[in-house]
Short mmCIF file of C-alpha atoms in Angstrom, two decimals:
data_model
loop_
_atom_site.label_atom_id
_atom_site.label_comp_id
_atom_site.label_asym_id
_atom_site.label_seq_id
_atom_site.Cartn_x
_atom_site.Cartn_y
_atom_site.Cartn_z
CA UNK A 933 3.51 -15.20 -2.96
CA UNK A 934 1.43 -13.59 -0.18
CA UNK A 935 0.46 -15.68 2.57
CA UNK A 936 -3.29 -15.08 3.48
CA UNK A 937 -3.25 -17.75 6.53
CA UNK A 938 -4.80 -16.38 9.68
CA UNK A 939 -4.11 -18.13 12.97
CA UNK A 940 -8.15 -18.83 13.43
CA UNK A 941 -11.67 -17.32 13.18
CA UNK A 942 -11.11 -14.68 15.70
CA UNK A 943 -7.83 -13.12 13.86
CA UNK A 944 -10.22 -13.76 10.52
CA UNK A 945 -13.12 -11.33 11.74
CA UNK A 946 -11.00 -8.50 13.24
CA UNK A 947 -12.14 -4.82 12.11
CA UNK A 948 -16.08 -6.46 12.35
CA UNK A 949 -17.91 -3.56 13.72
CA UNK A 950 -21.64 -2.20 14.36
CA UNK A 951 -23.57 -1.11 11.22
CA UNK A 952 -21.46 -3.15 8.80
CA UNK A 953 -22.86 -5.15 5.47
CA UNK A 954 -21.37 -8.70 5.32
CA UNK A 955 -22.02 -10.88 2.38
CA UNK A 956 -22.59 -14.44 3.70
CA UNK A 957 -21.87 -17.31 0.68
CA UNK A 958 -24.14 -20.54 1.10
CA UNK A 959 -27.97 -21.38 0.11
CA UNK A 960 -30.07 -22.80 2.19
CA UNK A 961 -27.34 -24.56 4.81
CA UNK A 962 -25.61 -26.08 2.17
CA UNK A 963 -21.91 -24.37 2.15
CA UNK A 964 -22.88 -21.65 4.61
CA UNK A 965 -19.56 -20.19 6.71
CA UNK A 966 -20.36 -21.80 10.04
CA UNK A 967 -17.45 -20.70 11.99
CA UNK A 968 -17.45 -16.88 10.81
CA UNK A 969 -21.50 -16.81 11.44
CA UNK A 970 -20.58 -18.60 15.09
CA UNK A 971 -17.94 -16.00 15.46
CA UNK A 972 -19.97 -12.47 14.56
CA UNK A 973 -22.85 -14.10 17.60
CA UNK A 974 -20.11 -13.97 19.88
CA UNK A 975 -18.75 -10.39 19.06
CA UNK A 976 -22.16 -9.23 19.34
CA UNK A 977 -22.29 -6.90 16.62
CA UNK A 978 -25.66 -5.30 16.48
CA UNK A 979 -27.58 -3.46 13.52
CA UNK A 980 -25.55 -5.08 10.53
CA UNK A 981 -27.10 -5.32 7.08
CA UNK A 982 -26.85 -9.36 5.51
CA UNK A 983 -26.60 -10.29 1.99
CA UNK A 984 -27.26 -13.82 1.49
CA UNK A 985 -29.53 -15.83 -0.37
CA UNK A 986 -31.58 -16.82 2.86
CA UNK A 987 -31.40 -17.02 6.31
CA UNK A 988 -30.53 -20.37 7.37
CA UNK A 989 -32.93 -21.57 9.82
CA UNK A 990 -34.30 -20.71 13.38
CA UNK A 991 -31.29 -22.36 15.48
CA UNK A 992 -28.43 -22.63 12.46
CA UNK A 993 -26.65 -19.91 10.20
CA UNK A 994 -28.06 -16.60 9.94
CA UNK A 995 -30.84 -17.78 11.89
CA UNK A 996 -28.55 -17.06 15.16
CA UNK A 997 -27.91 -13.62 14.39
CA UNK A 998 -31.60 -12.64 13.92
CA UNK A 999 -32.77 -14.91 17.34
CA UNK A 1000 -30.39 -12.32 19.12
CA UNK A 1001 -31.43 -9.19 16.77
CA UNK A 1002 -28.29 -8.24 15.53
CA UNK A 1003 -29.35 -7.52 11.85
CA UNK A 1004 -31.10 -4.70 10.90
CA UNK A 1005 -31.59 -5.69 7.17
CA UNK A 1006 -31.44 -8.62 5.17
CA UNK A 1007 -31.07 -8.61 1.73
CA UNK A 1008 -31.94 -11.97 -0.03
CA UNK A 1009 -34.13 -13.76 -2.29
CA UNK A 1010 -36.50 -15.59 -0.17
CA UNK A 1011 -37.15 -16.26 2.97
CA UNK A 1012 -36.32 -20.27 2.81
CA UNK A 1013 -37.25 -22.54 6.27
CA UNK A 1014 -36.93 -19.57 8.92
CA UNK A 1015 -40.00 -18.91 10.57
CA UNK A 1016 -38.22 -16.23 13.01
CA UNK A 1017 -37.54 -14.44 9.77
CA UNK A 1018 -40.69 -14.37 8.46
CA UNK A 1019 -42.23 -12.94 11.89
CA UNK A 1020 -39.70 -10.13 12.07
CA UNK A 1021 -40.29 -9.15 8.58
CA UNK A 1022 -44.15 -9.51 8.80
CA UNK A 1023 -43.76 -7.40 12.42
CA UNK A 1024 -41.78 -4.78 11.17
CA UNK A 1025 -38.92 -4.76 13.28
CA UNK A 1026 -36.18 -6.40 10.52
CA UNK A 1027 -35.97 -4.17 6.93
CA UNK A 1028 -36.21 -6.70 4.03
CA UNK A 1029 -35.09 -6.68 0.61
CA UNK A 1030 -36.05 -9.70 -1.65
CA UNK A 1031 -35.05 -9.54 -5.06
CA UNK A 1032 -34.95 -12.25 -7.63
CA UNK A 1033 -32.26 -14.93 -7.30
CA UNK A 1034 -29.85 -14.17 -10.25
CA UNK A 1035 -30.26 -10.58 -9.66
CA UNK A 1036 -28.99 -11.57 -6.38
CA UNK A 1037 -26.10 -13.36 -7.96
CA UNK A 1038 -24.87 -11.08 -10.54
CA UNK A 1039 -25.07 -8.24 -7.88
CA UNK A 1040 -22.43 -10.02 -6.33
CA UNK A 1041 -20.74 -10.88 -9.43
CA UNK A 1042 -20.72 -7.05 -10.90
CA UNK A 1043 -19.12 -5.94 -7.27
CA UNK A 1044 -16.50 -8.76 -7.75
CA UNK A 1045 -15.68 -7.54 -11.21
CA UNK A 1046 -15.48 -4.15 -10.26
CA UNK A 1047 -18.89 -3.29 -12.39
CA UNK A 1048 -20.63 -0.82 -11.07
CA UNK A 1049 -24.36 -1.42 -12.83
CA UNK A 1050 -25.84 -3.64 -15.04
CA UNK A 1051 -29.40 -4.19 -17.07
CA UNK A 1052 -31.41 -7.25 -16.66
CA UNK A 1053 -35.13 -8.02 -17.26
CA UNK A 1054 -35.89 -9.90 -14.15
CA UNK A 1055 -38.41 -8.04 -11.71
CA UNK A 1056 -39.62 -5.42 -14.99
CA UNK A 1057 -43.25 -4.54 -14.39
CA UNK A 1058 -43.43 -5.87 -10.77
CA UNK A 1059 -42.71 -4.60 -7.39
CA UNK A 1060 -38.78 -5.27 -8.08
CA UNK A 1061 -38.38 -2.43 -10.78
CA UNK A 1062 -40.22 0.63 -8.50
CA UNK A 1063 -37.88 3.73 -8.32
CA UNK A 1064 -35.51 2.42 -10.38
CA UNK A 1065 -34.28 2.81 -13.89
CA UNK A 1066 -35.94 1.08 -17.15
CA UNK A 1067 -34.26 0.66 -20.57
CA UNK A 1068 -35.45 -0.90 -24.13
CA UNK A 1069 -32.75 -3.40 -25.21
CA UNK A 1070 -33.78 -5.47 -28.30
CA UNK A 1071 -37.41 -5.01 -27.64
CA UNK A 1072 -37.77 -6.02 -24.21
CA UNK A 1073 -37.83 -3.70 -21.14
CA UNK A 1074 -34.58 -4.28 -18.71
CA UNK A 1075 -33.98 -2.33 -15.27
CA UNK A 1076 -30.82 -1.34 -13.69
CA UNK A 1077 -29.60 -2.70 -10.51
CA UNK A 1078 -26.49 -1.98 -9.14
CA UNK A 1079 -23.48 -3.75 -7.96
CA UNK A 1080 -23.74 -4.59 -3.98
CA UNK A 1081 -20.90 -2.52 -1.67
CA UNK A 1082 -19.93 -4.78 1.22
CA UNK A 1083 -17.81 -4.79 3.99
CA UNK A 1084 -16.98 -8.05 4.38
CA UNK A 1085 -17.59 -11.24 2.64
CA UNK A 1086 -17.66 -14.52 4.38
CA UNK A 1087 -17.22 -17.79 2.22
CA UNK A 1088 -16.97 -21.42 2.36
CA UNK A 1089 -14.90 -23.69 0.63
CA UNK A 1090 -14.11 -27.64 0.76
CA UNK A 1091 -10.11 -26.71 0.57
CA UNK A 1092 -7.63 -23.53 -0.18
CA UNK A 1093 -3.93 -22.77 0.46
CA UNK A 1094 -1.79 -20.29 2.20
CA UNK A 1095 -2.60 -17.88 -0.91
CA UNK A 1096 -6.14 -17.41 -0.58
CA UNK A 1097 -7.23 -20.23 -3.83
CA UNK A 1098 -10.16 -22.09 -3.18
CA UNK A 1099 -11.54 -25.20 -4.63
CA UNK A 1100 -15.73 -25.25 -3.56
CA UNK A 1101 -17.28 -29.09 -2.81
CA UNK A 1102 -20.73 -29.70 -4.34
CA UNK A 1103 -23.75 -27.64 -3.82
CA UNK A 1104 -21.43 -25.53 -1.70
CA UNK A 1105 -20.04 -24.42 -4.83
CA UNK A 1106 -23.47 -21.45 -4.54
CA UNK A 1107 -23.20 -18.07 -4.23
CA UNK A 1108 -19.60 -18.32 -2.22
CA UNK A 1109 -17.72 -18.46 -5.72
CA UNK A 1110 -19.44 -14.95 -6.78
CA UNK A 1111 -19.06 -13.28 -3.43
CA UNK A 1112 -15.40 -13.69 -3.09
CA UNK A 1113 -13.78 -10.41 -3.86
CA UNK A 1114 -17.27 -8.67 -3.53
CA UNK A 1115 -16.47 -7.03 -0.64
CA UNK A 1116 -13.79 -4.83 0.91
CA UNK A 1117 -12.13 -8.06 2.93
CA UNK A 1118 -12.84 -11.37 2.08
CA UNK A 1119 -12.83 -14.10 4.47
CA UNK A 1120 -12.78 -17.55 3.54
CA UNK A 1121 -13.05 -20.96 5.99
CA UNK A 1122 -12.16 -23.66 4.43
CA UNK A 1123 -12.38 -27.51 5.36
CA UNK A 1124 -8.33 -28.44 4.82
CA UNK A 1125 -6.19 -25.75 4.52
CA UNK A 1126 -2.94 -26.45 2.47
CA UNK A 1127 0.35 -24.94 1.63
CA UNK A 1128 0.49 -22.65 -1.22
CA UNK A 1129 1.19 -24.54 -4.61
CA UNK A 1130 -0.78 -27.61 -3.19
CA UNK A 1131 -3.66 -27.38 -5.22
CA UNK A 1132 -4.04 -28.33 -8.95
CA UNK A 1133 -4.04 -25.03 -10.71
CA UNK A 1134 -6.58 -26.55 -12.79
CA UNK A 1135 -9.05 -27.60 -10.09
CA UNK A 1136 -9.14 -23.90 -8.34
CA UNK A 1137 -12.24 -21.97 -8.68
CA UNK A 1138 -11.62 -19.04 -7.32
CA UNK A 1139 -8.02 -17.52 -7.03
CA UNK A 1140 -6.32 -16.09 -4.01
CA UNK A 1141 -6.63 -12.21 -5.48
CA UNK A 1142 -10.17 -12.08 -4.64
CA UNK A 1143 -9.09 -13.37 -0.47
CA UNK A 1144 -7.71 -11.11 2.01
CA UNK A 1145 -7.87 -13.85 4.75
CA UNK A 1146 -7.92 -17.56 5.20
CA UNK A 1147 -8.27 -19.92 8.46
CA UNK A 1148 -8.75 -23.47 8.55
CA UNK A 1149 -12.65 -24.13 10.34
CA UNK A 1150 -13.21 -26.74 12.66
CA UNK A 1151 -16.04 -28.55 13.68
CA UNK A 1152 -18.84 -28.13 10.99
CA UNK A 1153 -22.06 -29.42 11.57
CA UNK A 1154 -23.32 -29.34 7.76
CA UNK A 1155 -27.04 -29.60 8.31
CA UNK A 1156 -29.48 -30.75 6.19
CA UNK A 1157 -32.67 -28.29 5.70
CA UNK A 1158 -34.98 -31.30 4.60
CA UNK A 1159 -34.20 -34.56 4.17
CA UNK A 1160 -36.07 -36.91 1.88
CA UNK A 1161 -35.30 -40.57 1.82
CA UNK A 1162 -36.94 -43.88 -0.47
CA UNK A 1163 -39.52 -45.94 1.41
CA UNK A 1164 -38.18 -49.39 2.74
CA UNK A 1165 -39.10 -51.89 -0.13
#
């Protein structure tokens, strides 16, 4: 069995470089991969393209990478709680590409598969479909979108082993399942990192195939975008 296990999140990111697309699992800053965002600040790698759902917020996630303009384009589906994302796309100086949320998802999941293009209805007749490619199935208009070419992806999980299986926790169990093994590497963190044949074979969600490299992360903050609590009765 191939071991995957990288000494830490430096050995994880090597080969980053300027100009790159990285495909970042997590929505909102639930499940988002703290120490491999933490790590691409620190190596300073300037005009990257993002593919994520959002951008965290101003201080936390992705939000770090655009306070220091290191992304040239971010490809998502909204624009979520960061207000430095919003200026930069209103001002011109970051390229945006919002698409509808399961469009953004089965992007991910047709690059994983190794599908190149698929048809789906969402975004006909609006802004979403210009310049691209319409088709009648059934009697309903579909366009084509096409399969996302990445890099590297960057995913979360609660726990994995030496061979690259993960097992996702929760509502961090997003968009990391369909980005791993979307990319050309795939990089997972994971919470507890275990020898291989530790997990239950019927617990893993994604298997080690789709990981190139694993580390164990350390110190996760886990923020909360908006927290609601009951009144005091």
């Amino acid at each position: 069995m191939i071991n995957k296990k990288v000494a830490n999140v430096t050995e994880a990111c090597q080969g980053v470089a300027d100009g790159m697309t990285f495909m970042l699992g997590g929505f909102g800053l639930s499940g988002i991969p703290e120490n491999a965002i933490a790590e691409l600040v620190r190596l300073n790698v300037n005009d990257v393209t993002c593919i994520s759902n959002n951008a965290g917020v101003d201080d936390f996630g992705l939000g770090l990478l655009l306070q220091k303009k290191q992304i040239k384009k971010m490809i998502s589906s909204y624009v979520g709680e960061n207000a430095e994302f919003e200026r930069q796309m209103l001002s011109g100086e970051l390229d945006v590409e919002l698409i509808p949320q399961g469009t953004l998802a089965q992007r991910a999941r047709a690059a994983q598969s190794g599908i190149p293009a698929f048809y789906t209805p969402a975004g006909y007749g609006t802004e979403v479909a210009e310049g691209k490619e319409s088709r009648e199935f059934n009697g309903k208009m579909h366009i084509l979108e096409h399969a996302f070419k990445a890099d590297f992806a960057f995913v979360k999980a609660w726990k994995g082993d030496e061979a690259g299986n993960l097992i996702f926790k929760g509502t961090a169990r997003n968009f990391n399942p369909n980005m791993a093994g979307a990319a050309t590497i795939t990089v997972a963190e994971v919470e507890e990192l275990l020898p291989a044949g530790s997990l239950d074979p019927n617990e893993v969600h994604i298997p080690g195939i789709f990981v190139q490299r694993i580390f164990q992360g350390e110190k996760y903050e886990k923020r909360i975008e908006q927290r609601t609590v009951r009144q005091k009765q």
